[in-house]
PDB file of C-alpha atoms and ligand atoms in Angstrom:
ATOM      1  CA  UNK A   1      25.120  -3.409 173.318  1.00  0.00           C
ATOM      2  CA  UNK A   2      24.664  -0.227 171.651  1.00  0.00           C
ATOM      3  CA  UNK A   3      21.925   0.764 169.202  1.00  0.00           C
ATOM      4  CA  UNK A   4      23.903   3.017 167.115  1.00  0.00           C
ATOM      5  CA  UNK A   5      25.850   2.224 163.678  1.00  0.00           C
ATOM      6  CA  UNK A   6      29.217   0.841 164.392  1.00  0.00           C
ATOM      7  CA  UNK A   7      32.074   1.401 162.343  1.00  0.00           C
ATOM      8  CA  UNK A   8      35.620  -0.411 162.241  1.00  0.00           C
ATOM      9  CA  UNK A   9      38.360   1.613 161.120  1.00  0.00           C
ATOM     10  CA  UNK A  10      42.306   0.062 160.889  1.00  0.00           C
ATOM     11  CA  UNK A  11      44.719   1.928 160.796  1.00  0.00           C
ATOM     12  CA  UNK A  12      42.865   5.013 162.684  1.00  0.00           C
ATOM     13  CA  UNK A  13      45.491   6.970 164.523  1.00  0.00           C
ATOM     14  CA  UNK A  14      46.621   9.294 162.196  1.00  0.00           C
ATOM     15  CA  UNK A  15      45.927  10.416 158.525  1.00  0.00           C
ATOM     16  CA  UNK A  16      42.643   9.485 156.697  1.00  0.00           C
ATOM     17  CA  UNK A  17      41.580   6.454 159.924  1.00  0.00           C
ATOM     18  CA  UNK A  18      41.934   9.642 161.941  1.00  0.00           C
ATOM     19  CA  UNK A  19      39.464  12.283 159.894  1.00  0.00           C
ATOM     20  CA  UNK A  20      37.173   9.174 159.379  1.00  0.00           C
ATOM     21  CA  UNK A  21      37.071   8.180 162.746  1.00  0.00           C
ATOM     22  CA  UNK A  22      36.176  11.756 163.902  1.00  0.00           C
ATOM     23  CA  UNK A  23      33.819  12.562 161.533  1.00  0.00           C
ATOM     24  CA  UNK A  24      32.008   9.414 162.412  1.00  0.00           C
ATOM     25  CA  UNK A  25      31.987  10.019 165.640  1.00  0.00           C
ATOM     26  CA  UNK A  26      30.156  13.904 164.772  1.00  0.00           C
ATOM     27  CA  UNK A  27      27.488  11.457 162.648  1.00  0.00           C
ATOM     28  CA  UNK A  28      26.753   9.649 165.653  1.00  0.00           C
ATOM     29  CA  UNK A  29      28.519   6.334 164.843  1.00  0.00           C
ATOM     30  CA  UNK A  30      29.931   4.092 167.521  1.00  0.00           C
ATOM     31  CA  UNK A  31      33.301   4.077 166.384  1.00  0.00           C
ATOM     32  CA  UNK A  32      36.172   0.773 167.103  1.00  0.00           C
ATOM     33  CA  UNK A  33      39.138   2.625 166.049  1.00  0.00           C
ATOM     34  CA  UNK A  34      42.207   1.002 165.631  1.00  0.00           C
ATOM     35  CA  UNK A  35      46.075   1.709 166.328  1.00  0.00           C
ATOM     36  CA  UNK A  36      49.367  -0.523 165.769  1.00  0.00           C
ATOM     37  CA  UNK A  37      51.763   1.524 167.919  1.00  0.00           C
ATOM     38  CA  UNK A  38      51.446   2.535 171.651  1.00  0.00           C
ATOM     39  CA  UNK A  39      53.934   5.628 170.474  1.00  0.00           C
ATOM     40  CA  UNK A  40      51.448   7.065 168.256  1.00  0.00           C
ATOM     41  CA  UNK A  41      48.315   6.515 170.004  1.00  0.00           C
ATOM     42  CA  UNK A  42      47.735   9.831 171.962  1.00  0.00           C
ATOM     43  CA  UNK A  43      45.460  11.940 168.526  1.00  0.00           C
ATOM     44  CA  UNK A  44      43.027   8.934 169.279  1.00  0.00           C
ATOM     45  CA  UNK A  45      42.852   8.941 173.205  1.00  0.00           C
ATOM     46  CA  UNK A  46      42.421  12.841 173.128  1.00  0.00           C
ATOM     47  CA  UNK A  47      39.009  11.772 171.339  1.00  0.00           C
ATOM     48  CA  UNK A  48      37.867   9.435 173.908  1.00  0.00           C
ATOM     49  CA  UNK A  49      34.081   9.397 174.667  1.00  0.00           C
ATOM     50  CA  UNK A  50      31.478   6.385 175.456  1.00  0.00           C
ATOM     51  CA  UNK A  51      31.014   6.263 171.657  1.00  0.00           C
ATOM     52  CA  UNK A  52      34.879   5.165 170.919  1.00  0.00           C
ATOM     53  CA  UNK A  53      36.176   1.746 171.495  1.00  0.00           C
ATOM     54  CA  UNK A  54      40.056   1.950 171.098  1.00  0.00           C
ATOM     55  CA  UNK A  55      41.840  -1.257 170.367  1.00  0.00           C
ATOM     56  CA  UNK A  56      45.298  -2.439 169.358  1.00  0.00           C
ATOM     57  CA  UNK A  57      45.286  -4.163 165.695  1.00  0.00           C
ATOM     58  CA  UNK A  58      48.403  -4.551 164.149  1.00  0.00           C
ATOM     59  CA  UNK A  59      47.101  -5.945 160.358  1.00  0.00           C
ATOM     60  CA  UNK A  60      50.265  -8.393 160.087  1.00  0.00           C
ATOM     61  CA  UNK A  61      49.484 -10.110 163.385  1.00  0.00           C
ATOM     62  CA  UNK A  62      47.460 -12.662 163.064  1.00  0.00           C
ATOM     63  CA  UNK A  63      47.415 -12.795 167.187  1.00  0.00           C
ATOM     64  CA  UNK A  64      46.832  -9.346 167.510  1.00  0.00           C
ATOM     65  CA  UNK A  65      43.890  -8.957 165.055  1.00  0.00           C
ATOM     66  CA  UNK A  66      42.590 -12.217 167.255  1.00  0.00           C
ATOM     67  CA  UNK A  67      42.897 -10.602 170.542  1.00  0.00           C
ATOM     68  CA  UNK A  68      40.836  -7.224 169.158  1.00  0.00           C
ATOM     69  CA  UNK A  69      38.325  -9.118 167.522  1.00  0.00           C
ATOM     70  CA  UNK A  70      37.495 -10.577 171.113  1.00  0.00           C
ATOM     71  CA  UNK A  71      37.415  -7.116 172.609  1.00  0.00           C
ATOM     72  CA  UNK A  72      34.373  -6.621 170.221  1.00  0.00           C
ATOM     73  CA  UNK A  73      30.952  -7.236 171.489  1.00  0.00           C
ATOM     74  CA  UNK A  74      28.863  -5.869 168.946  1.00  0.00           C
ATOM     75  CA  UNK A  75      28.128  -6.111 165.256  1.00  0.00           C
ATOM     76  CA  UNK A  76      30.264  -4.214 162.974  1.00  0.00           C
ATOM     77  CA  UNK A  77      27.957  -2.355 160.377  1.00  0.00           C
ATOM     78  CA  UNK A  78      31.319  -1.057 158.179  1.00  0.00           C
ATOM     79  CA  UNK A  79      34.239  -2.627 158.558  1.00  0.00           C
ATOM     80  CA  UNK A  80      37.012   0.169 156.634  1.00  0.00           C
ATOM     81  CA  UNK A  81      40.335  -1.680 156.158  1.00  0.00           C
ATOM     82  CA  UNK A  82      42.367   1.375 155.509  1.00  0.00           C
ATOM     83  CA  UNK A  83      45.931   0.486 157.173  1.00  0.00           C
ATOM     84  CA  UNK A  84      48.397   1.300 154.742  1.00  0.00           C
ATOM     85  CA  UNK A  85      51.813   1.550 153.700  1.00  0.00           C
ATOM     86  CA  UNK A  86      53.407   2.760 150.693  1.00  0.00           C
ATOM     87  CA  UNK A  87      57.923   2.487 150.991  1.00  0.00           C
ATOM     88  CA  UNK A  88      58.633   5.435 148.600  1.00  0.00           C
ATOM     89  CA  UNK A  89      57.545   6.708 145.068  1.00  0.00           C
ATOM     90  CA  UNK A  90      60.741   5.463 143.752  1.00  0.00           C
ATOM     91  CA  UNK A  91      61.174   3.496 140.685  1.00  0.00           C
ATOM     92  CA  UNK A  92      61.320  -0.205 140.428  1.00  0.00           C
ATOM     93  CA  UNK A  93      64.875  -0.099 140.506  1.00  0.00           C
ATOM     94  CA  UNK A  94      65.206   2.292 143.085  1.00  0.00           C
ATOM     95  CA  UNK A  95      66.608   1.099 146.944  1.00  0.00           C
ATOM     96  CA  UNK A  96      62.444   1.827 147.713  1.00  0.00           C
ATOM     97  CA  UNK A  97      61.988  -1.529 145.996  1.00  0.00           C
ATOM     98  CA  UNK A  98      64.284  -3.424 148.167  1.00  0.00           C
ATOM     99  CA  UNK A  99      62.392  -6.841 148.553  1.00  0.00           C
ATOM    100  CA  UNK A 100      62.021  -6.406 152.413  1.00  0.00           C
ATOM    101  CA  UNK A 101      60.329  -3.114 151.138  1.00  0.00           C
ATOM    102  CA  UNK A 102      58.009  -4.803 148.900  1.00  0.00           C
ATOM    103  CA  UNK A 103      57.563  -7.842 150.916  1.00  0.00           C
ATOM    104  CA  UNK A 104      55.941  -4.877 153.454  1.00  0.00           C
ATOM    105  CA  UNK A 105      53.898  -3.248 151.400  1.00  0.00           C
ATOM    106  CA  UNK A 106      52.371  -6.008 150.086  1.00  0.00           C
ATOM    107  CA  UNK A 107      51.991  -7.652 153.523  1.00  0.00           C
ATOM    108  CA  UNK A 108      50.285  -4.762 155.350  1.00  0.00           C
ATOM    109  CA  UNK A 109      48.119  -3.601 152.233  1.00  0.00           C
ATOM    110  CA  UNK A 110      46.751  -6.454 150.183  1.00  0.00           C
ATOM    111  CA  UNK A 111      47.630  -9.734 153.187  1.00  0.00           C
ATOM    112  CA  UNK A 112      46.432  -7.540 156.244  1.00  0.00           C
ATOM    113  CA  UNK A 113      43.330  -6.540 154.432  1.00  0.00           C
ATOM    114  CA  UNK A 114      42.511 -10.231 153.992  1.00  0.00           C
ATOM    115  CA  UNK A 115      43.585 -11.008 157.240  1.00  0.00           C
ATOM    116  CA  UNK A 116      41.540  -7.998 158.847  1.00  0.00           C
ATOM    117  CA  UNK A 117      38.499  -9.498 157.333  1.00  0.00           C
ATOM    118  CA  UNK A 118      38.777 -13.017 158.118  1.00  0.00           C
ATOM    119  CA  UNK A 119      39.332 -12.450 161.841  1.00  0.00           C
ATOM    120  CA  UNK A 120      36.083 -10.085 161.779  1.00  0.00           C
ATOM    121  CA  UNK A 121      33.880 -11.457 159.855  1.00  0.00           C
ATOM    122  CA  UNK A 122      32.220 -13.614 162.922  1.00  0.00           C
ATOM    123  CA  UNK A 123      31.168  -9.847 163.869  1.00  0.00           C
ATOM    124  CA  UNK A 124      29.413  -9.226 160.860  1.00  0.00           C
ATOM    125  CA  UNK A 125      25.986 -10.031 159.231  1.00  0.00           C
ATOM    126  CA  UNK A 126      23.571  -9.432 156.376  1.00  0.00           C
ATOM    127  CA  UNK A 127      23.700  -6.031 155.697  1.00  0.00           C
ATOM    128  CA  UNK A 128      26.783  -4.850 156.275  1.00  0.00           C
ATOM    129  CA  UNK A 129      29.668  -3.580 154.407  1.00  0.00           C
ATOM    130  CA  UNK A 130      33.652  -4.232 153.940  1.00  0.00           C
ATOM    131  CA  UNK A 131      35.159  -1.046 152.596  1.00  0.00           C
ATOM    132  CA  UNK A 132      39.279  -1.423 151.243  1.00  0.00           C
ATOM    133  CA  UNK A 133      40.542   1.728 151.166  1.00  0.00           C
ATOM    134  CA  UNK A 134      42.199   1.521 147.770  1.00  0.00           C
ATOM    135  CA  UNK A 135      43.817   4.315 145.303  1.00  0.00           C
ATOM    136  CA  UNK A 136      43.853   5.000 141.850  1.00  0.00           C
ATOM    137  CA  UNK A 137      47.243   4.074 141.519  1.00  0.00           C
ATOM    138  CA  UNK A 138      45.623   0.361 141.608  1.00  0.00           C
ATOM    139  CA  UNK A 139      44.022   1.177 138.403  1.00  0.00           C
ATOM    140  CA  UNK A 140      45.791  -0.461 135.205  1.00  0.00           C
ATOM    141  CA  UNK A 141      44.991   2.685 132.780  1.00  0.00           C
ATOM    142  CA  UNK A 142      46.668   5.028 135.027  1.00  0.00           C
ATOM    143  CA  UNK A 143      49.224   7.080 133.540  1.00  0.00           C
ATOM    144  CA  UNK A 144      52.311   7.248 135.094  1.00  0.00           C
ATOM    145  CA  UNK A 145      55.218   5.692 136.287  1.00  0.00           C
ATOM    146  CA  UNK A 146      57.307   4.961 139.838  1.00  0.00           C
ATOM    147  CA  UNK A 147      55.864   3.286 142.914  1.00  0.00           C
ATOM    148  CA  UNK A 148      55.387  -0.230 141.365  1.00  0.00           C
ATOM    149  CA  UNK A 149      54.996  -1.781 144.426  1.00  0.00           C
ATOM    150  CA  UNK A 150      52.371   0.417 146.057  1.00  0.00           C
ATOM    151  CA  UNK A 151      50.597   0.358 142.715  1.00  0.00           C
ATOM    152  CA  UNK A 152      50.777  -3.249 142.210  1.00  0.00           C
ATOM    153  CA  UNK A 153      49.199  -3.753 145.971  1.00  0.00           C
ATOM    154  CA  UNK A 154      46.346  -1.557 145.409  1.00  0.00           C
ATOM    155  CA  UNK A 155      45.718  -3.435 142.355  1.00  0.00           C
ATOM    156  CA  UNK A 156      45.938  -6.954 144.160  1.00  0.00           C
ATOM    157  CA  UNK A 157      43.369  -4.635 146.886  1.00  0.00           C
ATOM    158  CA  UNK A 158      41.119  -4.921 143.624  1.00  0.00           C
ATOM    159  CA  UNK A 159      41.184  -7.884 142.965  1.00  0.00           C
ATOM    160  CA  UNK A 160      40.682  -9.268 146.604  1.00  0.00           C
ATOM    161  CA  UNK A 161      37.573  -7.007 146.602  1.00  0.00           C
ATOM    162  CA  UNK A 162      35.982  -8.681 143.609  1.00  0.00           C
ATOM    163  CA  UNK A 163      36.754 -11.913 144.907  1.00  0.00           C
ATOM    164  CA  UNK A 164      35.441 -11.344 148.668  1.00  0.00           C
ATOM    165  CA  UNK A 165      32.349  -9.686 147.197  1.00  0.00           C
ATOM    166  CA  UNK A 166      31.334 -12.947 145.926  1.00  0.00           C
ATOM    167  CA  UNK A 167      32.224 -15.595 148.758  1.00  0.00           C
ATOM    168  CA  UNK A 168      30.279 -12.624 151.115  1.00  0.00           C
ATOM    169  CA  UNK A 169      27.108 -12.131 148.515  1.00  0.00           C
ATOM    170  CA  UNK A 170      24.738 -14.693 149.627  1.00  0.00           C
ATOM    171  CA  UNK A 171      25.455 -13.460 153.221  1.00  0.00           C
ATOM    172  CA  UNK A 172      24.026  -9.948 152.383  1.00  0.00           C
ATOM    173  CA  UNK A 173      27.242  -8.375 153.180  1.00  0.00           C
ATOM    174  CA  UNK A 174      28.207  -5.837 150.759  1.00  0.00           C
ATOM    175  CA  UNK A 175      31.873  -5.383 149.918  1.00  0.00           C
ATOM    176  CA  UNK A 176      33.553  -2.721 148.080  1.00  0.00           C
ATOM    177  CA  UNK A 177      37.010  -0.807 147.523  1.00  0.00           C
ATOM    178  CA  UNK A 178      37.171   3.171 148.187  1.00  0.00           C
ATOM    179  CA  UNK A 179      40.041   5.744 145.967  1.00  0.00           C
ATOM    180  CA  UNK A 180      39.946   8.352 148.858  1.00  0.00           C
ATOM    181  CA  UNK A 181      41.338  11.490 146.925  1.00  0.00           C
ATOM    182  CA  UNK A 182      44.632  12.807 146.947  1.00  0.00           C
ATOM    183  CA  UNK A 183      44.778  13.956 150.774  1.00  0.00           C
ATOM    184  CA  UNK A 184      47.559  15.809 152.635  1.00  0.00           C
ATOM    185  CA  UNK A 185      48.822  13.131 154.958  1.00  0.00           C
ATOM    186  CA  UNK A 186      51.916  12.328 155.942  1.00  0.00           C
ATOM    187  CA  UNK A 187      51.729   9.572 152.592  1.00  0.00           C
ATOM    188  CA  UNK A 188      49.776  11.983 150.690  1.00  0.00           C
ATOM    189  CA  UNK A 189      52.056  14.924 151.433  1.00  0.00           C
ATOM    190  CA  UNK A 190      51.242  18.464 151.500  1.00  0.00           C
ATOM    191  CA  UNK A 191      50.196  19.473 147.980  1.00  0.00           C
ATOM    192  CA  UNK A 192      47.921  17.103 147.799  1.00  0.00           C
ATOM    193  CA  UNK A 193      44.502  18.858 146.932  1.00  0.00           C
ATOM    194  CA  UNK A 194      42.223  17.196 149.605  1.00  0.00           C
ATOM    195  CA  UNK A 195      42.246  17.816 153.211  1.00  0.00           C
ATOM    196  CA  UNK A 196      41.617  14.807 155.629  1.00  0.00           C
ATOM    197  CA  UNK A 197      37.983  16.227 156.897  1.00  0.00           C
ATOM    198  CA  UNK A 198      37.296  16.653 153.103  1.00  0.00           C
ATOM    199  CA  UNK A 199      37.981  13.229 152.246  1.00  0.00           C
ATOM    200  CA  UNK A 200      36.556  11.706 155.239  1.00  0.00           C
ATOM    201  CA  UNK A 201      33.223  13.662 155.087  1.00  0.00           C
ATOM    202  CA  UNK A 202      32.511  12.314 151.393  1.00  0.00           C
ATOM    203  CA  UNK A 203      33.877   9.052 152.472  1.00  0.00           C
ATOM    204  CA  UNK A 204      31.493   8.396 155.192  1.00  0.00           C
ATOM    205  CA  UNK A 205      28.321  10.080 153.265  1.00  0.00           C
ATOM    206  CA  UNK A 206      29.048   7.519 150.068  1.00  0.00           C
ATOM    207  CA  UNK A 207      30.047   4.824 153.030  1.00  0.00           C
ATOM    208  CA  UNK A 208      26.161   5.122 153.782  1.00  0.00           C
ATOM    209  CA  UNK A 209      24.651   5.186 150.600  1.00  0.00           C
ATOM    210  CA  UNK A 210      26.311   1.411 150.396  1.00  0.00           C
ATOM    211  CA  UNK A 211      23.808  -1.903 149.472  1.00  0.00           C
ATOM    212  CA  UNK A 212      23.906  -5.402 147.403  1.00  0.00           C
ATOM    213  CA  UNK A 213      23.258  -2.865 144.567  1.00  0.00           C
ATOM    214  CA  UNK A 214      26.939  -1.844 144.689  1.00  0.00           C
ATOM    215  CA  UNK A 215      28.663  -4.420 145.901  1.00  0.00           C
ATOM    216  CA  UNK A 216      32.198  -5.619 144.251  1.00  0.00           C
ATOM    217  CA  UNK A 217      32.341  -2.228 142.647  1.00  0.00           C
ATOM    218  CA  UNK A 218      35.702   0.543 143.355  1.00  0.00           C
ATOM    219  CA  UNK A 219      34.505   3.944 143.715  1.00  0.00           C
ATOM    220  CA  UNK A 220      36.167   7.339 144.003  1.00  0.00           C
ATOM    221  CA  UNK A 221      36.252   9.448 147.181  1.00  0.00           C
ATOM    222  CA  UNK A 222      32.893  11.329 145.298  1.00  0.00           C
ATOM    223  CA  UNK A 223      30.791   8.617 144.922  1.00  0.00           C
ATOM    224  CA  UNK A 224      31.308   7.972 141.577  1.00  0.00           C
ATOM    225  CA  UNK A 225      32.495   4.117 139.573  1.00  0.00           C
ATOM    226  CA  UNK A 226      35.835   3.878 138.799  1.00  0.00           C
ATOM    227  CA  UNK A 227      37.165   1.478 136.202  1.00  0.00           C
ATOM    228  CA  UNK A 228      39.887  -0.942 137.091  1.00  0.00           C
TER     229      UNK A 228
HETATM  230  N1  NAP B   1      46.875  10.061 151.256  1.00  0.00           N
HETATM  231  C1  NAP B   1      46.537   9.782 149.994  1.00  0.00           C
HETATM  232  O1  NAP B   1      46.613  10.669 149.102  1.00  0.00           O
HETATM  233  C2  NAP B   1      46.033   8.423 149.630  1.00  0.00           C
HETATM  234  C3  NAP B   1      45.635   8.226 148.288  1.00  0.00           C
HETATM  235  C4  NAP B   1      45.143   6.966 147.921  1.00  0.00           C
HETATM  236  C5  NAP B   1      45.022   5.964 148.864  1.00  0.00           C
HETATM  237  N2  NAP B   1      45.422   6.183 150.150  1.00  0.00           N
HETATM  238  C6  NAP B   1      45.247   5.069 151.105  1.00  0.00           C
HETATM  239  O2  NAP B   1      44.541   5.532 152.231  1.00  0.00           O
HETATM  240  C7  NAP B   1      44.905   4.767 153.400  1.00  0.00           C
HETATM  241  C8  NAP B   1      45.323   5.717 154.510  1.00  0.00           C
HETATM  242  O3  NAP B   1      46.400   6.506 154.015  1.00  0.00           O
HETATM  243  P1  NAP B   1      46.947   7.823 154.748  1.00  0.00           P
HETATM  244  O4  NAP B   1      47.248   8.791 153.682  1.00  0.00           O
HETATM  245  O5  NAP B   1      46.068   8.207 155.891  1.00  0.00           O
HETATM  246  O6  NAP B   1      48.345   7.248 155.288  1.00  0.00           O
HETATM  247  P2  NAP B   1      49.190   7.562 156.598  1.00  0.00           P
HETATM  248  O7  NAP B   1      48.938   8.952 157.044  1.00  0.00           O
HETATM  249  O8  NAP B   1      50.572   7.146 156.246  1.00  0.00           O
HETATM  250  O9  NAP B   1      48.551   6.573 157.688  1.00  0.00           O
HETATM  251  C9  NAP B   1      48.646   5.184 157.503  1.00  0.00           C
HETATM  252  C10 NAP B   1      47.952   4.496 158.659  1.00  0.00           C
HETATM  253  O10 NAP B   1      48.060   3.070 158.469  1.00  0.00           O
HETATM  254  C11 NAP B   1      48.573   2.514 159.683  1.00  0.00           C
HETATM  255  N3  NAP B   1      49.280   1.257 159.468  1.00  0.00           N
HETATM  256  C12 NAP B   1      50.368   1.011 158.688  1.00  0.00           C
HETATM  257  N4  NAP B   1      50.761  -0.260 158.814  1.00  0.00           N
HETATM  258  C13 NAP B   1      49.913  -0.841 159.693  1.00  0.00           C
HETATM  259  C14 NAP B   1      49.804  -2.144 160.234  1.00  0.00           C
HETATM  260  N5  NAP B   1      50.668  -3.138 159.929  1.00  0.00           N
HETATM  261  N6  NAP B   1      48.781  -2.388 161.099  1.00  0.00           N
HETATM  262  C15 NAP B   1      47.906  -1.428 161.420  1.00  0.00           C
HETATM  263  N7  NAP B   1      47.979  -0.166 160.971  1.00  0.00           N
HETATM  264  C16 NAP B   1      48.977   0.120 160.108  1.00  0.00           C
HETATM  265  C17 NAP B   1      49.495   3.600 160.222  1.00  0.00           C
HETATM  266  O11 NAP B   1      49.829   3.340 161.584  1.00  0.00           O
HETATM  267  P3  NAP B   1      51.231   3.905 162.230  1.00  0.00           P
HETATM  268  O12 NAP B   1      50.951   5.316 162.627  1.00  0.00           O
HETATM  269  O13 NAP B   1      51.469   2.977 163.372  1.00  0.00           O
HETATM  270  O14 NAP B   1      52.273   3.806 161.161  1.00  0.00           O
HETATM  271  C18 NAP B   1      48.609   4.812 160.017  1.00  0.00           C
HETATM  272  O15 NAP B   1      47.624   4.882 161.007  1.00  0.00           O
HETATM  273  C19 NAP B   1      46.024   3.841 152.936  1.00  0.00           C
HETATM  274  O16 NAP B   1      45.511   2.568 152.656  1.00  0.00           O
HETATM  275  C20 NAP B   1      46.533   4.498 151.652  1.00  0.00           C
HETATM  276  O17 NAP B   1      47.134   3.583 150.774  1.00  0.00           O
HETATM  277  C21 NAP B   1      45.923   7.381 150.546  1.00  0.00           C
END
């Protein structure tokens, strides 16, 4: 057992699971971080302390998520369901909307999230939080065009937030959805105008600041409400 605040992050190998997962680690966090893909594990394993629990969690795997759910032996105080995938900015018509592209993005995004909860919520209790990490491109007022799909799963993220956050309310666990910035990752790309450690500092700050208060809300990267 460990006395310290654990945190759950999918999807922590590279990208924004990465930044979080070390900047947890500098606040002191016991930290389960998660990685799909023995061929990209070595970022992670160059962290390794007695603070980090690295497991294999594929979201899509039912199985898998089973088998690191029993590696766990402690209670998760913020679960952050940030495995994501988005095929291409392409139109709707474009070959990045091919349905096994879709069927994908949709699977690891909006069914893995679900899934990713339901196998941990036996490690949970009253007072602690599920974080999606969403994106504005969920949002139905924003402007734009192109990557339907992606959009159209971190809207469905939304929605599976609101709808989680009230089955989980009378448990005490607080549930919410997180736009973490435009960051330079390899899905952000490089003129994006975040840097990982940026977004993942505010990220875990706000992550704290969490309660019933807040709970079914979306929230930018900042702290502040966002409107669906
Ligand atoms: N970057 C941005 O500007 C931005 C903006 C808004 C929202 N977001 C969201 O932020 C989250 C992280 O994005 P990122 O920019 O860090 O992306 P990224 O650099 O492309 O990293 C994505 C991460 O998700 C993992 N992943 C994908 N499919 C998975 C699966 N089936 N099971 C487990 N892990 C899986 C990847 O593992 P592998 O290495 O094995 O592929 C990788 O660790 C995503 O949910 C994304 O939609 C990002």
């Amino acid at each position: 057992m460990n006395n310290k605040k654990t945190i759950l992050i999918t999807g922590a190998n590279r990208g924004i699971g990465l930044a979080l997962t070390k900047t947890a680690l500098l606040k002191k966090f016991f930290v389960i971080a998660c990685y799909r893909n023995d061929d990209s594990k070595h970022d992670l394993y160059s962290l390794e302390c007695n603070t980090l629990q690295i497991v294999k969690a594929d979201v899509t795997e039912e199985v898998s998520l089973k088998k690191m759910a029993e590696s766990i032996n402690t209670n998760i105080d913020f679960l952050v369901c940030n495995a994501g995938v988005n095929n291409g900015y392409g139109s709707f018509d474009s070959s990045d909307h091919s349905i096994e592209k879709m069927l994908d993005v949709f699977n690891v995004n909006v069914i893995g999230s679900i899934l990713t909860v339901r196998n941990l919520i036996n490690k949970m209790s009253e007072g602690s939080n599920i974080i999606f990490i969403s994106s504005i491109m969920g949002v139905q007022k924003h402007e734009g065009s192109r990557a339907t799909i992606y959009r159209a799963s971190k809207a469905a993220l939304n929605n599976v937030m609101i709808s989680i956050s009230n089955d989980l309310r009378v448990k005490g666990i607080s549930v919410t959805a997180f736009h973490p910035g435009w960051v330079k990752t390899d899905m952000g790309g490089p003129n994006a105008n975040l840097t990982v450690q940026e977004s993942a500092a505010s990220l875990i700050h706000n992550f704290l600041n969490l309660n019933m208060d807040n709970t079914g809300y979306l929230f930018n990267y900042d702290g502040s409400k966002m409107d669906f």
